Amino acid sequence: MQRVLFNLAPDTDLGERLATNLGALVGDIESRHFPDGELYQRVLTPVEGQDVVIFADLFHPDGQLFELLSLGHTLEELGATRRTLVTPYLPYMRQDKRFHSGESVTSRHFAHHLSQAFDQLITVDPHLHRYTSLDEIYQLEGIVVSAKSAITAHLKQLNEKLLLIGPDEESEQWVAAIAKETNVPFQILAKQRSGDYEVEVSRPQLAPFADHRPVLVDDIISSGRTMLETLAHLKESGLSRPLIIGVHGIFAGDAYQLLMQEAEVLTCNSIPHPSNAVDLLDTLTTAYLGALAS
Ligand code: R5P
């Protein structure tokens, strides 16, 4: 059976390389807008009876959503047997509760729409905080993979004495696992967030680690305030220049510039960015082939 991959993320080479790894033909779509702004979309590659992969980077989801949903529905109408959406970064996971009356719990609504248009979803380290699994909000087969092993492989190449620091309790799932695999000490800090840009992070115990390089690991870097507050505690420590590793580097506003002043900043290539240094290709390939085999 011929496999087809539609690459909706031309700004990164990850989709093309995934197609090569999966032995998939890269499919063609004609897509433009009518003078009134409405979408015209035509699938040019035959998909009847075929497994179809749709590779997308959804870090700016609002402008992309209708095109993506329309493609999913069209592929079903054209007879694709299975539509697998591969989006290394899954947005709309953080509004997982109605914090104030009248608020939309957008995570649920986003999940509902994607579930109508696709059969399977593969994503890397989605922000599962109040939800324990994608199944709580998605009605498709959700496959979650982690960037932990890719980050571990990267850190193992560094020839330095490291101290891993997780800036909040949620980061422990990455930090503890990576620390175990790399045999590096770690600390998890406590975070209090009172607003988008208002964050307090507890102070790490650095005295026993004077000859270590601090490595801060978190799933998402958005406003950068979590990392910046953590870095502020390291400033007078005399430790060597910290390294920050984020699975998903969103870098809203001036976050990247501010962080670069204080640390070396690296991210996984789930979101295309100059800081990309940890490749998720093998992680995604294994996830798709594993799902096929099961
Ligand atoms: C939240 O709990 C996440 O794990 C990250 O710590 C958070 O999203 C980082 O956001 P920001 O960069 O805006 O502080």
Coordinates of C-alpha atoms and ligand atoms in Angstrom, one line a residue:
M1 CA 0.0 0.0 0.0
Q2 CA 1.4 3.4 -1.0
R3 CA 1.6 5.8 1.9
V4 CA 1.1 9.5 1.3
L5 CA 2.3 12.4 3.5
F6 CA 0.9 15.9 3.1
N7 CA 3.4 18.4 4.5
L8 CA 1.6 21.5 5.9
A9 CA 4.8 22.7 7.6
P10 CA 7.1 23.8 4.8
D11 CA 9.1 26.0 7.1
T12 CA 10.8 23.0 8.6
D13 CA 12.5 20.0 7.0
L14 CA 11.1 17.7 9.6
G15 CA 8.0 16.7 7.5
E16 CA 10.1 16.0 4.4
R17 CA 12.5 13.9 6.4
L18 CA 9.7 12.0 8.1
A19 CA 8.2 11.2 4.6
T20 CA 11.6 9.8 3.6
N21 CA 11.8 7.7 6.8
L22 CA 8.3 6.3 6.3
G23 CA 8.8 5.6 2.6
A24 CA 5.9 8.0 1.9
L25 CA 5.1 9.9 -1.2
V26 CA 4.9 13.7 -0.5
G27 CA 1.4 14.6 -1.6
D28 CA 0.3 17.7 -3.5
I29 CA -2.5 20.1 -2.5
E30 CA -3.6 23.1 -4.4
S31 CA -4.6 25.7 -1.9
R32 CA -5.4 29.4 -2.4
H33 CA -8.0 31.9 -1.3
F34 CA -10.9 33.3 -3.4
P35 CA -11.1 37.1 -3.7
D36 CA -13.5 37.1 -0.7
G37 CA -10.9 35.3 1.4
E38 CA -12.5 31.9 1.5
L39 CA -10.4 28.8 1.1
Y40 CA -10.1 26.8 -2.1
Q41 CA -8.5 23.5 -1.5
R42 CA -7.9 20.5 -3.9
V43 CA -6.1 17.3 -3.1
L44 CA -4.1 16.4 -6.2
T45 CA -2.5 13.2 -5.1
P46 CA -4.8 10.1 -5.1
V47 CA -5.5 8.8 -1.6
E48 CA -8.2 6.2 -2.0
G49 CA -7.5 3.2 0.1
Q50 CA -4.3 4.7 1.4
D51 CA -2.8 5.5 4.8
V52 CA -2.3 9.3 4.9
V53 CA -0.1 11.3 7.2
I54 CA -0.7 15.0 7.6
F55 CA 2.3 16.7 9.1
A56 CA 1.6 20.1 10.6
D57 CA 3.2 22.5 13.0
L58 CA 0.4 24.0 15.0
F59 CA 2.2 26.6 17.1
H60 CA 0.0 29.4 15.5
P61 CA -3.1 27.3 15.3
D62 CA -5.8 29.9 14.8
G63 CA -4.9 30.8 11.3
Q64 CA -4.3 27.2 10.2
L65 CA -7.2 25.4 11.8
F66 CA -9.9 25.6 9.1
E67 CA -7.5 24.5 6.3
L68 CA -6.4 21.6 8.4
L69 CA -9.9 20.5 9.3
S70 CA -11.1 20.9 5.7
L71 CA -8.2 18.7 4.5
G72 CA -9.0 16.0 7.1
H73 CA -12.6 15.9 6.0
T74 CA -11.7 15.9 2.3
L75 CA -9.3 13.0 2.7
E76 CA -12.1 11.0 4.3
E77 CA -14.5 11.8 1.4
L78 CA -11.7 10.8 -1.1
G79 CA -11.4 7.4 0.6
A80 CA -8.2 7.6 2.6
T81 CA -8.2 4.6 5.0
R82 CA -6.5 6.3 7.9
R83 CA -5.7 9.9 8.5
T84 CA -2.8 10.4 11.0
L85 CA -2.2 14.0 12.1
V86 CA 1.4 14.4 13.2
T87 CA 1.9 17.6 15.0
P88 CA 5.0 17.7 17.2
Y89 CA 3.6 20.6 19.2
L90 CA 0.0 20.3 20.3
P91 CA -1.5 23.7 21.1
Y92 CA -4.5 24.5 23.2
M93 CA -3.7 22.2 26.1
R94 CA -3.2 24.9 28.7
Q95 CA -6.7 26.2 29.2
D96 CA -7.8 22.9 30.7
K97 CA -10.2 24.3 33.2
R98 CA -12.7 27.1 33.6
F99 CA -10.7 29.3 35.9
H100 CA -13.2 32.1 35.9
S101 CA -16.9 32.0 35.1
G102 CA -17.8 32.2 31.5
E103 CA -14.4 31.2 30.2
S104 CA -14.1 28.8 27.2
V105 CA -12.2 25.6 28.0
T106 CA -10.6 25.8 24.6
S107 CA -8.6 22.6 25.1
R108 CA -11.8 20.6 24.9
H109 CA -13.2 22.5 21.9
F110 CA -9.9 22.2 19.9
A111 CA -9.8 18.5 20.7
H112 CA -13.4 18.0 19.5
H113 CA -12.7 19.6 16.1
L114 CA -9.5 17.7 15.5
S115 CA -11.2 14.5 16.5
Q116 CA -13.9 15.0 13.9
A117 CA -11.3 15.4 11.1
F118 CA -8.6 12.8 11.9
D119 CA -8.4 9.1 13.0
Q120 CA -5.1 9.3 14.8
L121 CA -2.9 12.0 16.4
I122 CA 0.8 11.7 17.1
T123 CA 2.3 14.4 19.2
V124 CA 5.3 15.1 21.5
D125 CA 5.0 15.9 25.2
P126 CA 1.6 17.7 25.1
H127 CA 1.0 19.8 28.2
L128 CA -0.9 17.2 30.2
H129 CA -1.5 19.0 33.5
R130 CA -5.1 18.6 34.7
Y131 CA -5.8 16.0 32.1
T132 CA -3.9 12.7 32.6
S133 CA -4.2 11.6 29.0
L134 CA -5.3 12.9 25.6
D135 CA -8.2 10.4 25.8
E136 CA -10.0 12.7 28.3
I137 CA -10.7 15.2 25.6
Y138 CA -9.8 13.6 22.2
Q139 CA -12.1 11.1 20.5
L140 CA -9.4 9.7 18.2
E141 CA -6.4 7.5 18.8
G142 CA -4.0 9.8 20.6
I143 CA -0.3 8.7 20.6
V144 CA 1.9 10.7 22.9
V145 CA 5.7 10.4 22.6
S146 CA 8.3 12.1 24.6
A147 CA 11.4 14.1 23.8
K148 CA 13.2 12.8 26.8
S149 CA 15.4 10.3 25.0
A150 CA 16.3 12.9 22.3
I151 CA 17.3 15.4 25.0
T152 CA 19.2 12.7 26.9
A153 CA 21.2 11.8 23.8
H154 CA 22.0 15.5 23.3
L155 CA 23.2 15.9 26.9
K156 CA 25.3 12.8 26.8
Q157 CA 27.4 14.4 24.1
L158 CA 28.4 17.3 26.4
N159 CA 31.6 16.7 28.2
E160 CA 30.7 18.7 31.3
K161 CA 29.6 18.1 34.9
L162 CA 25.9 19.0 34.8
L163 CA 23.2 19.8 37.4
L164 CA 19.7 19.4 36.0
I165 CA 17.1 21.9 37.3
G166 CA 13.3 21.6 36.8
P167 CA 11.7 25.0 37.4
D168 CA 8.4 23.6 38.6
E169 CA 6.8 20.3 39.8
E170 CA 5.4 19.5 36.3
S171 CA 8.9 19.5 34.8
E172 CA 9.9 16.7 37.1
Q173 CA 8.7 14.0 34.7
W174 CA 11.3 15.2 32.1
V175 CA 14.1 16.2 34.5
A176 CA 14.0 13.1 36.7
A177 CA 14.0 10.7 33.7
I178 CA 16.8 12.5 31.9
A179 CA 18.8 12.7 35.2
K180 CA 18.5 9.0 35.6
E181 CA 19.6 8.2 32.1
T182 CA 22.5 10.6 32.1
N183 CA 23.5 9.9 35.8
V184 CA 23.4 13.6 36.6
P185 CA 22.1 15.2 39.9
F186 CA 18.8 17.1 39.7
Q187 CA 16.6 19.5 41.7
I188 CA 13.0 20.4 41.2
L189 CA 11.9 23.9 42.2
A190 CA 8.5 25.2 43.3
K191 CA 6.7 27.8 41.1
Q192 CA 3.9 30.2 41.8
R193 CA 2.3 31.9 38.8
S194 CA 0.0 34.9 39.4
G195 CA -0.3 36.1 35.8
D196 CA 1.1 35.6 32.3
Y197 CA 4.3 37.5 33.2
E198 CA 4.2 37.2 37.0
V199 CA 6.1 34.1 38.2
E200 CA 8.0 33.2 41.3
V201 CA 10.3 30.3 41.5
S202 CA 12.0 28.9 44.6
R203 CA 15.7 29.1 45.1
P204 CA 17.9 26.0 44.1
Q205 CA 20.5 24.6 46.5
L206 CA 23.7 25.3 44.6
A207 CA 26.5 25.2 47.2
P208 CA 27.3 21.5 46.7
F209 CA 27.5 21.9 42.9
A210 CA 30.1 24.7 42.5
D211 CA 31.8 22.9 39.6
H212 CA 28.6 21.9 37.8
R213 CA 26.9 23.6 34.9
P214 CA 23.2 24.2 35.5
V215 CA 20.8 22.8 32.8
L216 CA 17.2 24.0 33.1
V217 CA 14.7 21.7 31.4
D218 CA 11.0 22.4 30.8
D219 CA 8.3 21.3 28.4
I220 CA 7.2 24.7 27.1
I221 CA 9.0 28.1 27.0
S222 CA 6.4 30.7 26.2
S223 CA 6.7 34.1 27.9
G224 CA 10.1 32.8 29.2
R225 CA 9.3 34.1 32.7
T226 CA 9.6 30.6 34.3
M227 CA 13.1 30.3 33.0
L228 CA 14.1 33.9 33.6
E229 CA 13.0 33.7 37.2
T230 CA 15.0 30.5 37.7
L231 CA 18.0 32.0 36.0
A232 CA 17.8 35.0 38.3
H233 CA 18.7 32.7 41.2
L234 CA 21.8 31.4 39.4
K235 CA 23.2 34.8 38.5
E236 CA 25.4 35.4 41.6
S237 CA 26.2 31.7 42.0
G238 CA 29.5 31.7 40.2
L239 CA 28.4 28.6 38.2
S240 CA 29.2 28.4 34.6
R241 CA 26.8 29.8 31.9
P242 CA 23.5 27.9 32.3
L243 CA 22.0 25.9 29.5
I244 CA 18.2 26.0 28.9
I245 CA 16.5 23.2 27.1
G246 CA 12.8 23.5 26.2
V247 CA 10.9 20.8 24.4
H248 CA 8.7 23.4 22.7
G249 CA 10.1 26.8 22.2
I250 CA 7.3 29.2 21.6
F251 CA 9.2 32.3 22.7
A252 CA 6.4 34.9 22.9
G253 CA 7.5 38.5 22.5
D254 CA 11.1 39.2 23.5
A255 CA 11.4 35.9 25.5
Y256 CA 14.2 34.5 23.3
Q257 CA 16.3 37.7 23.4
L258 CA 16.0 38.0 27.2
L259 CA 16.9 34.4 27.8
M260 CA 19.9 34.5 25.4
Q261 CA 21.4 37.3 27.5
E262 CA 21.5 34.9 30.5
A263 CA 22.0 31.5 29.1
E264 CA 22.6 29.2 26.1
V265 CA 19.1 28.3 24.8
L266 CA 18.3 25.1 23.0
T267 CA 15.0 23.5 21.9
C268 CA 13.7 20.5 20.2
N269 CA 12.6 21.0 16.6
S270 CA 8.9 20.6 17.3
I271 CA 8.6 24.3 16.5
P272 CA 10.9 25.8 13.9
H273 CA 13.3 28.2 15.6
P274 CA 17.0 29.2 15.5
S275 CA 17.4 27.5 18.9
N276 CA 16.5 24.1 17.5
A277 CA 19.2 21.6 18.4
V278 CA 17.5 18.4 19.4
D279 CA 16.0 16.4 16.5
L280 CA 12.7 14.7 17.0
L281 CA 12.8 12.8 13.7
D282 CA 13.6 9.4 15.2
T283 CA 11.1 9.9 17.9
L284 CA 8.3 10.6 15.4
T285 CA 9.3 7.9 13.0
T286 CA 9.3 5.3 15.8
A287 CA 5.9 6.5 17.0
Y288 CA 4.3 6.2 13.6
L289 CA 5.8 2.8 12.8
G290 CA 5.0 1.5 16.2
A291 CA 1.4 2.6 15.8
L292 CA 1.2 0.8 12.5
A293 CA 2.5 -2.4 14.0
S294 CA 0.2 -2.4 17.0
Ligands
R5P1 C1 3.7 25.2 32.7 O1 3.4 24.7 33.7 C2 4.8 24.7 31.8 O2 5.4 23.5 32.2 C3 5.8 25.8 31.6 O3 6.6 25.9 32.8 C4 5.2 27.1 31.2 O4 4.3 26.9 30.2 C5 6.3 28.1 30.8 O5 5.6 29.3 30.5 P1 6.4 30.7 30.5 O6 7.5 30.5 29.6 O7 5.3 31.6 30.0 O8 6.8 31.0 31.9

